[in-house]
XYZ file of C-alpha atoms in Angstrom:
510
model
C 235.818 74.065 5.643
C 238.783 72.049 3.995
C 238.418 68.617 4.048
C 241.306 65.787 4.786
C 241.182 62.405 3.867
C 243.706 59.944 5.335
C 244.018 55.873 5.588
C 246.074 53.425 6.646
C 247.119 50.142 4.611
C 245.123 47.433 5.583
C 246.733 44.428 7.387
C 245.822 40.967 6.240
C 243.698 38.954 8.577
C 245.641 35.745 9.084
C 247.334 36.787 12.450
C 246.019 38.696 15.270
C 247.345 42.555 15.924
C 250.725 43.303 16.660
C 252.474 46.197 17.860
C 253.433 47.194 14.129
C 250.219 47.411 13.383
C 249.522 49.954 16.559
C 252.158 51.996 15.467
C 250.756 52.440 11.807
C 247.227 53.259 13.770
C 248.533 56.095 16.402
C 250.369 57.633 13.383
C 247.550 57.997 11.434
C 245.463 59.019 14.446
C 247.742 61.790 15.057
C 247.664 63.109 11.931
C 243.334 63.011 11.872
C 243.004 64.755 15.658
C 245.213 67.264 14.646
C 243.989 68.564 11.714
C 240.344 68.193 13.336
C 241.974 70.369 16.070
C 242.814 73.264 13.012
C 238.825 73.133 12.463
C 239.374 70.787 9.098
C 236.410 68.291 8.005
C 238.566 64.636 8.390
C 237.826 61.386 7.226
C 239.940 58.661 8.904
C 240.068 55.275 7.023
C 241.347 52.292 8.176
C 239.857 48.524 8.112
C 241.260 44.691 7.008
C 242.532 42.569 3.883
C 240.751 39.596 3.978
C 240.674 37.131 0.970
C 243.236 35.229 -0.188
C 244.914 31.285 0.118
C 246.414 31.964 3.835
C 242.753 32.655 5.090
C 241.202 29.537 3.222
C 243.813 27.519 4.686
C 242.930 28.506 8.385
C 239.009 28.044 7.441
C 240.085 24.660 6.295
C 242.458 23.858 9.146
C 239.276 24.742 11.744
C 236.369 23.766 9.968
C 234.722 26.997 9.722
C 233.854 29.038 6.518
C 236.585 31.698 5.195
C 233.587 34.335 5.988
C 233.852 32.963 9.481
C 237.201 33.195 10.067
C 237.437 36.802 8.460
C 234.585 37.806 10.686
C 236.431 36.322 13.951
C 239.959 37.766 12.714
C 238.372 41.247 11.740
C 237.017 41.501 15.000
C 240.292 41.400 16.565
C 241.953 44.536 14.403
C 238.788 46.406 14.865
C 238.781 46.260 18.589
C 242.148 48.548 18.427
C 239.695 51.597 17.803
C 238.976 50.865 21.762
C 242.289 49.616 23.047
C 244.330 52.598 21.433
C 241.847 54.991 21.740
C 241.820 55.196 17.946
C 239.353 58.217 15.975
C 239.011 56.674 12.609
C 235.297 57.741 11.193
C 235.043 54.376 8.702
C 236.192 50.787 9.021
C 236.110 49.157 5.688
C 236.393 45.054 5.237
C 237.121 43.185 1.466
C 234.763 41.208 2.170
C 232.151 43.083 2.755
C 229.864 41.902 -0.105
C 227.807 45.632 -0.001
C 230.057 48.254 0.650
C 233.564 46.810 -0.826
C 232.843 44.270 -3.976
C 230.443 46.637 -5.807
C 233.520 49.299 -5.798
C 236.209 46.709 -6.928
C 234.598 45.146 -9.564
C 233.767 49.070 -11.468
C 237.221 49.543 -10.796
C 238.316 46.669 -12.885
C 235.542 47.380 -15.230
C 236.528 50.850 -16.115
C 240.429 49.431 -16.657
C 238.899 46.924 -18.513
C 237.504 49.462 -20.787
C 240.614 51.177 -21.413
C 241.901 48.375 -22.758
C 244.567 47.850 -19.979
C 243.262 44.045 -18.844
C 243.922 41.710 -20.821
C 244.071 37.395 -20.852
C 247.584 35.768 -20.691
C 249.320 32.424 -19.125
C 251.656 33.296 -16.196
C 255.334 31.953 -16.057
C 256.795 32.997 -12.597
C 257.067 32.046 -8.707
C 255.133 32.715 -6.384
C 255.626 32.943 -2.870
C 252.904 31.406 -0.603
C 253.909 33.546 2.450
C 253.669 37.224 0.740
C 250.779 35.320 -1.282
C 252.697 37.389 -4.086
C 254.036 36.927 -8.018
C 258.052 37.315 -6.949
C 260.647 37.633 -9.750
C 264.563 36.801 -9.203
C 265.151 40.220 -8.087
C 262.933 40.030 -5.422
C 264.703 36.921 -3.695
C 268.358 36.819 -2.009
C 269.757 33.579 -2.753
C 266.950 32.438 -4.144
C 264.451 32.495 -1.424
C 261.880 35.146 -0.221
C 263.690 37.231 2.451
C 261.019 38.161 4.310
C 259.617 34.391 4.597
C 263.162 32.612 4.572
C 261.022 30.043 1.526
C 261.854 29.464 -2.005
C 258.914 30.436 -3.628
C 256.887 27.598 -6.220
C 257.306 27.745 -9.786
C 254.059 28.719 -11.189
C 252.373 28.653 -14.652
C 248.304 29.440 -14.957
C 245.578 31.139 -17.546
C 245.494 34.613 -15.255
C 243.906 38.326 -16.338
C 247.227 40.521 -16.580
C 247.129 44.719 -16.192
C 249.338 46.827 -18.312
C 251.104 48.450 -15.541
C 254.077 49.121 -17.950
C 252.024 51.863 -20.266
C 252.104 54.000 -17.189
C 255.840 53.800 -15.739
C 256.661 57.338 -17.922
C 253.883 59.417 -16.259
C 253.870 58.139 -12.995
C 257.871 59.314 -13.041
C 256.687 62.230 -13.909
C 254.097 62.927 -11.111
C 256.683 61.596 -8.310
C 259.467 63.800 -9.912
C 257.256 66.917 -9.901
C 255.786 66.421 -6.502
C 252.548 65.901 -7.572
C 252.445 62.437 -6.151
C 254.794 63.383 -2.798
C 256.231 60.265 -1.427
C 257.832 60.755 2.347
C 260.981 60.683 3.739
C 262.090 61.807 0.175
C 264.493 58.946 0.095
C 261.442 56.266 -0.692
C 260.886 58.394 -3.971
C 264.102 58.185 -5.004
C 263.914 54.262 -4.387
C 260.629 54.371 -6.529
C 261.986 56.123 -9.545
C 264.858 53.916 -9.738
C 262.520 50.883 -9.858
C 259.687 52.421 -12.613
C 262.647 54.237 -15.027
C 264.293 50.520 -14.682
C 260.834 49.429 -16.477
C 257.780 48.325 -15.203
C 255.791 45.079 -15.866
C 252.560 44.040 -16.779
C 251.185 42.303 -13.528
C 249.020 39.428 -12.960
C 245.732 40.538 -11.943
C 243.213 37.527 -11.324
C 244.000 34.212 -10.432
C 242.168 30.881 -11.248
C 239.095 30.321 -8.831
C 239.813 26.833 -9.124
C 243.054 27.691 -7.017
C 241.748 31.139 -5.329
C 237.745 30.538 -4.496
C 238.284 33.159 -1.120
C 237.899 36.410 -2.795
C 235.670 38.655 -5.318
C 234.884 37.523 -8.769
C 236.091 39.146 -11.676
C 233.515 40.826 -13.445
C 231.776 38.586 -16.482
C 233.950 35.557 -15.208
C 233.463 33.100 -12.546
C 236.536 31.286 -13.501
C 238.945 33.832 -12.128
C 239.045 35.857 -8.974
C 240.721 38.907 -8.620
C 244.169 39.410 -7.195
C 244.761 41.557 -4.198
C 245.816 44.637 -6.549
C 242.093 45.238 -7.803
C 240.830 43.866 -4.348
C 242.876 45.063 -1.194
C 243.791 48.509 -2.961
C 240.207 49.528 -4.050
C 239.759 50.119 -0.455
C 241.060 53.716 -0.319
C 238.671 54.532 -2.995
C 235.480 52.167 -1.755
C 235.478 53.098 2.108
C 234.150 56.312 0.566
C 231.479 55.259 -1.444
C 232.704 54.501 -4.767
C 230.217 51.900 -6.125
C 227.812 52.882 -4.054
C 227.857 56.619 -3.090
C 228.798 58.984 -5.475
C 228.577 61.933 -3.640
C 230.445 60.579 -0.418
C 233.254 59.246 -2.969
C 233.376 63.127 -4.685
C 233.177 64.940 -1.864
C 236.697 62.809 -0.194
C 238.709 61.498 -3.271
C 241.490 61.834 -3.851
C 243.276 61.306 -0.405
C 245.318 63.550 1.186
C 247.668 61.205 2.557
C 248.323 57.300 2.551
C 249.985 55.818 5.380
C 251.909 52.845 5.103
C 254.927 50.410 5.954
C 257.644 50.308 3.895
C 257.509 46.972 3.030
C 254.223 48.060 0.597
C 255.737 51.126 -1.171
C 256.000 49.262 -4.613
C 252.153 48.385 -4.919
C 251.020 52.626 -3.524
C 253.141 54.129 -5.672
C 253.594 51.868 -8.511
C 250.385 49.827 -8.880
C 247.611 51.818 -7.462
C 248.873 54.998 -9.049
C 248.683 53.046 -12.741
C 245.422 51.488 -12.161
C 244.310 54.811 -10.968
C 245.680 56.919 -14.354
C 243.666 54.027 -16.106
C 240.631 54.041 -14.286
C 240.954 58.268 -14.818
C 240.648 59.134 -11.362
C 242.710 61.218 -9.602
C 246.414 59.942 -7.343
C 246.693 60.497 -3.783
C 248.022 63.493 -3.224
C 250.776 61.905 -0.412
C 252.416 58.782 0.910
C 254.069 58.441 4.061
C 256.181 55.393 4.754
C 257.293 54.103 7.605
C 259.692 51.235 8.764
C 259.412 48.346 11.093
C 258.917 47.411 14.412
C 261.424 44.976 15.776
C 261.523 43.303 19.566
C 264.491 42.559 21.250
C 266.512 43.330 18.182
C 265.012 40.722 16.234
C 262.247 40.691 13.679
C 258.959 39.692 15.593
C 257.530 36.251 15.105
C 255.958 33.500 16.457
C 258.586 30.845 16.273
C 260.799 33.006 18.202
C 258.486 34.070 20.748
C 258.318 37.449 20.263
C 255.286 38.829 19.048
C 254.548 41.844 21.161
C 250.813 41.667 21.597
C 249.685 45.978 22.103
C 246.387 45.062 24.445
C 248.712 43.229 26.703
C 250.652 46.747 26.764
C 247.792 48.371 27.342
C 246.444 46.608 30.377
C 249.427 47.223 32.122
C 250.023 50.729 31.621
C 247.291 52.281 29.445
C 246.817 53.318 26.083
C 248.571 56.870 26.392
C 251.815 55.471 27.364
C 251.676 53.067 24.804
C 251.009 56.213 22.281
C 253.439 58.034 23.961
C 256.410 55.474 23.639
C 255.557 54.226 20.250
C 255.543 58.240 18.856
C 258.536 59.124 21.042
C 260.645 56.470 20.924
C 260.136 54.844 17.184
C 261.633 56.834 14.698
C 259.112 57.782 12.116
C 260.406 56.444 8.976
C 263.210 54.161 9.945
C 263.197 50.887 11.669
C 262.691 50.926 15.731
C 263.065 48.181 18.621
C 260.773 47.446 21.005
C 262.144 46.860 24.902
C 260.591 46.682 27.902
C 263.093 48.145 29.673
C 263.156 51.222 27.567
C 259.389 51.411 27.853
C 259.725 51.232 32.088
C 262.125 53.767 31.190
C 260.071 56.528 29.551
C 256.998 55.493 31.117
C 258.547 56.260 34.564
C 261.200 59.775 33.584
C 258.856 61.337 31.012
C 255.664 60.496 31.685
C 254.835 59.198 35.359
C 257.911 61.804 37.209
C 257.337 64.599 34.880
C 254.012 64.428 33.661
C 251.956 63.272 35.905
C 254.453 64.837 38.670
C 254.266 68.651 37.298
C 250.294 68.090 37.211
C 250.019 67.170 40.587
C 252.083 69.395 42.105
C 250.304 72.785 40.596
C 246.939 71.381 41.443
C 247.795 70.446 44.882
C 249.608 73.877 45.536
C 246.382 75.844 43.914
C 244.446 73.598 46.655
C 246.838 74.794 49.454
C 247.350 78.304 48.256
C 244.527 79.093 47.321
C 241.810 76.960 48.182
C 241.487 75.383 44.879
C 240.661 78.249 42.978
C 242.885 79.875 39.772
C 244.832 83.241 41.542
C 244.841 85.890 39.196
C 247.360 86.195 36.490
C 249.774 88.072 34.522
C 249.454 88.792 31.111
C 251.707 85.769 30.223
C 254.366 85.257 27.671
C 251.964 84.083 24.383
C 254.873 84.142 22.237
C 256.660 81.579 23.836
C 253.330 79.875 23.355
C 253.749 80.371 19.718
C 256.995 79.267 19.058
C 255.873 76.070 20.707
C 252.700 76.031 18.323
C 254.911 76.683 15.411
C 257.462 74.128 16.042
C 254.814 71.440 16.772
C 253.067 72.111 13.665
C 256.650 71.910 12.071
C 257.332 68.651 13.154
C 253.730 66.748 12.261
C 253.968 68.286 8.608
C 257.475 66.515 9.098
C 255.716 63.259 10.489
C 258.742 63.505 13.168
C 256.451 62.998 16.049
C 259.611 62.266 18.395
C 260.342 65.454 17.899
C 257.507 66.529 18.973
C 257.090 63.949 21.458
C 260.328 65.406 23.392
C 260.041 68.940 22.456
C 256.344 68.787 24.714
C 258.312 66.691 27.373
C 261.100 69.603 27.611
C 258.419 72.068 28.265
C 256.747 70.218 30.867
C 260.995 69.594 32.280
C 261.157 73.638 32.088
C 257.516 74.108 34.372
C 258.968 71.328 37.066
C 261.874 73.715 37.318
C 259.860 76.496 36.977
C 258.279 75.381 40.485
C 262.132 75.018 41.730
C 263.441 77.876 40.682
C 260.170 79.985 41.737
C 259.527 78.025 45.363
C 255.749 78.522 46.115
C 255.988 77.292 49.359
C 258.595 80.154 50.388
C 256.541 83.093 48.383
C 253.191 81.580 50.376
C 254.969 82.356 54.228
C 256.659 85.923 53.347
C 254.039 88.946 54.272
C 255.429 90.950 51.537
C 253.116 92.024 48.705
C 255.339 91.767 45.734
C 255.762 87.729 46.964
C 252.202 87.322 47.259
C 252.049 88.339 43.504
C 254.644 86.804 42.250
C 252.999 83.450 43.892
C 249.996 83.949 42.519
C 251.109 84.616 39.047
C 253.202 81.563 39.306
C 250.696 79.053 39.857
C 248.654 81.100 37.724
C 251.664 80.857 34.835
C 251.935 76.905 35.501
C 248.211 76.363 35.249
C 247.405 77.800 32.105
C 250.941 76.582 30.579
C 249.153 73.150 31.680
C 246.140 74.078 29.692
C 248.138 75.095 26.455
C 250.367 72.163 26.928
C 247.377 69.588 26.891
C 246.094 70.660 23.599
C 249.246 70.107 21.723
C 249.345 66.415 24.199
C 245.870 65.919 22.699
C 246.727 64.569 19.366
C 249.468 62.021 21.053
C 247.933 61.400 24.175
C 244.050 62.358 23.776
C 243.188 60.872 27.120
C 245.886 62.302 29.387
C 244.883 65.782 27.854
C 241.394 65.956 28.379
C 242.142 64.791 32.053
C 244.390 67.630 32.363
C 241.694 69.808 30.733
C 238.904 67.910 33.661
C 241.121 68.357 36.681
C 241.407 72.452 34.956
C 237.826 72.663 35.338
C 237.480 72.877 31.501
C 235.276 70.599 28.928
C 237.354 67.893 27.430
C 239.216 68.395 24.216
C 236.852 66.336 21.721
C 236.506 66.144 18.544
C 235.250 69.073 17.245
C 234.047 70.852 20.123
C 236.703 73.001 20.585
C 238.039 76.557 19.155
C 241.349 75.450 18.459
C 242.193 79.196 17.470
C 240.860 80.772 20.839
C 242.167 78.229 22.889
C 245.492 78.984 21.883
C 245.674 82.148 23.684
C 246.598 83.294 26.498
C 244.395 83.702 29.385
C 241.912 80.680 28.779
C 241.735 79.886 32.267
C 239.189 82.329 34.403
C 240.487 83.654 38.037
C 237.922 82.244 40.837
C 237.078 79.121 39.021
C 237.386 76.138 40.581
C 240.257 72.993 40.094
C 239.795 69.535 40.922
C 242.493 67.415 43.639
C 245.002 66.248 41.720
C 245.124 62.560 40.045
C 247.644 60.297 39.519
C 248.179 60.327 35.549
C 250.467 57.893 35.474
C 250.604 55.219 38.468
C 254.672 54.455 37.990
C 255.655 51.633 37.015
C 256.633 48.137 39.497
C 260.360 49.031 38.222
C 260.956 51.399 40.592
């Protein structure tokens, strides 16, 4: 059985989820119930950054400890597994004293050993919102342009890597593909910033100024930076320090997910501390861009903030899976706006979804007593080109594409039923009617069936109700033959269907 290993970035802990970080999280998901669906062996890896100043600060500003307050924040991003139906197998936490530290401190051992740490004073800025070293050509106009701050002038006794031994090769393994970096435009960005030279980076800061985080190794005075810290997750959430075999058996990944705002540290940083370390690079990294609302970059002082479990309550997880997939591209930025969300959520999902399901179960019910008619022999190519360009578009990560090219088959059934009209076939007495209504409702039931397992990766709950109401098992993980399910004819004459439900209760727009 092949195996895939995928992860997400890990957001930092010092503000509750927002609907960036959902969109990161259904991506991912995607990508892990889909290959589980082509009978591969997954691991799904997501979990929290949680050390560091901004994290302190709240601990300070509410009088509990920094462990507290990662514990209470933590909470919050792991609760998403529920609230967007999420199927990641491991949750991993910096913190975590027994499953993370042991892994990050090796890791800076065995760079240690190749000579590539070494002891230096630090002359730079340093911007307290990124809680990030900056340069000058980081800033426009001289302040951080994601925080809007001039960043503090900062000199300190810090551990440094040398990052710039490794610029050459890791050129090389971007140019040749061996490190593939997606859309193909982020790895031309990349090699323009390592062949422009890379620099040693700081790596530890004083614990005098830093206390929240892991010691380095051999010296209490210093605690590591987020490099050795945050980005040791990928490699510690499956085992290393702890469980060899686990760690063998998954690394390297298959794919890294992450916004684009982090490219420079996964394919810059963690690729040189990997080549020092001597383990093997990811094999892919997918960026994607932002999430704005309203036009305007989310935030708290302006109100903004688009909270997903909010989303959720209202309208369910599928739709918000459904309209972050379909409607945000997958590696540009995006805008979130309620009215567009009313707007799918009502056309695509409630009056052609939910609509097409209802009316083929309630016309099995009337035709035929709620039983499956017998069937033709279908049309299992057209099946397959579906298959085919679905699997076309994940490779792609366009998942709008394959977000509308699932919503113009279920438009093409709904006029299937016009074109067809059931309700005239059921009243003639002639024979050839009779069989061309049963293989009709017949045709749209099983089309149903083979729809839902390609709406399974996007919208896991909505297909395995489709599967119910078929009088099938759900679609979990696992337990199904993806390759016999595929084909035509899965659904048995005689057996029974359930009354149809509503999917998708529309929305108080309309």
């Amino acid at each position: 059985m092949n195996k895939f290993y995928i992860t997400t970035s890990l957001p930092y802990i010092n503000s509750k989820p927002h609907i960036g970080h959902a969109l990161e999280l259904v991506q991912a998901d995607v990508i892990a119930r889909w290959r589980r669906m082509q009978g591969e062996e997954v691991f799904f890896l997501t979990g929290t950054d949680e050390h560091g100043s901004k994290v302190a600060k709240i601990a300070q500003e509410t009088g509990d400890s920094p462990q507290a307050v990662a514990d209470r924040n933590s909470a919050l991003f792991a609760e998403l597994k529920d609230v967007l139906n999420l199927s990641n197998d491991g949750f991993i936490r910096t913190s975590d004293q027994d499953n993370h530290w042991p892994g990050a401190q090796q890791l800076w051992r065995l760079l240690g050993e190749a000579g590539d740490i070494y002891r230096s004073t630090y002359h730079g800025l340093y911007c307290i919102g990124c809680e990030a070293f900056v340069t000058e050509k980081d800033l426009v106009n001289g302040v951080c342009p994601i925080h809007r701050a001039a960043p503090e002038a900062v000199e300190e006794e810090n551990y440094f890597f040398r990052l710039s031994k490794y610029g050459p090769e890791i050129a090389r393994l971007i140019e040749s593909g061996e490190l593939t970096i997606t859309p193909r435009g982020r790895a031309t960005e990349m090699l323009n910033v390592i062949k422009a030279g890379l620099e040693d980076i700081s790596f530890s800061r004083p614990a005098k100024k830093l206390p929240w985080g892991i010691p380095v190794p051999d010296d209490p005075t210093q605690t590591m930076y987020v490099w050795c810290d945050a980005l040791a997750n990928y490699i510690t959430g499956i085992g290393y320090g702890r469980d060899e075999r686990s760690f063998t058996k998954w690394w390297p990944a298959d794919l890294h997910v992450i916004g684009k705002d982090i490219l420079r540290f996964h394919a810059a940083i963690w690729p040189g501390m990997l080549l020092s370390a001597g383990l093997p690079l990811p094999k892919q990294i997918f960026v994607h861009g932002f999430i704005s609302a309203g036009g305007h970059k989310m935030s708290k002082s302006l109100g903004n903030v688009i909270d997903p479990t909010e989303i959720v309550e209202r309208y369910g997880t599928d739709a918000l899976r459904y309209y972050l997939l379909r409607e945000i591209p997958s590696v540009d930025d995006g805008n979130f706006s309620w009215q567009r969300f009313t707007e799918i959520y009502d056309s695509e999902l409630a009056n052609n979804l939910g609509n097409l399901l209802s009316r083929v179960l309630q016309m099995t019910h009337q035709y035929f007593g709620g039983r499956v008619p017998p069937g033709s022999a279908g049309d299992e190519l057209k099946f397959d080109q579906h298959l085919v360009e679905f699997q076309s578009q994940l490779a792609a990560f366009d998942f709008a594409k394959a977000a509308l090219a699932l919503d113009a088959w279920i438009s093409r059934l709904n006029t299937l039923i016009d074109q067809r009209q059931p309700w005239v076939l059921a009243k003639s007495q002639i024979k050839e009617d009779q069989t061309l209504l049963a293989n009709t409702i017949y045709d749209l039931l099983e089309e149903l069936r083979l729809a839902a397992l390609l709406i399974y990766p996007l919208m896991p709950k909505t297909a395995n109700l489709i599967y119910e109401h078929l009088g099938l098992d759900p679609i979990s993980k696992g337990a199904l033959n993806f390759k016999q399910a595929i084909h035509w004819g899965g659904l048995r004459a005689e057996s029974k269907v359930k009354h149809p439900p509503i999917l998708f209760p529309k929305s108080a727009s309309q």
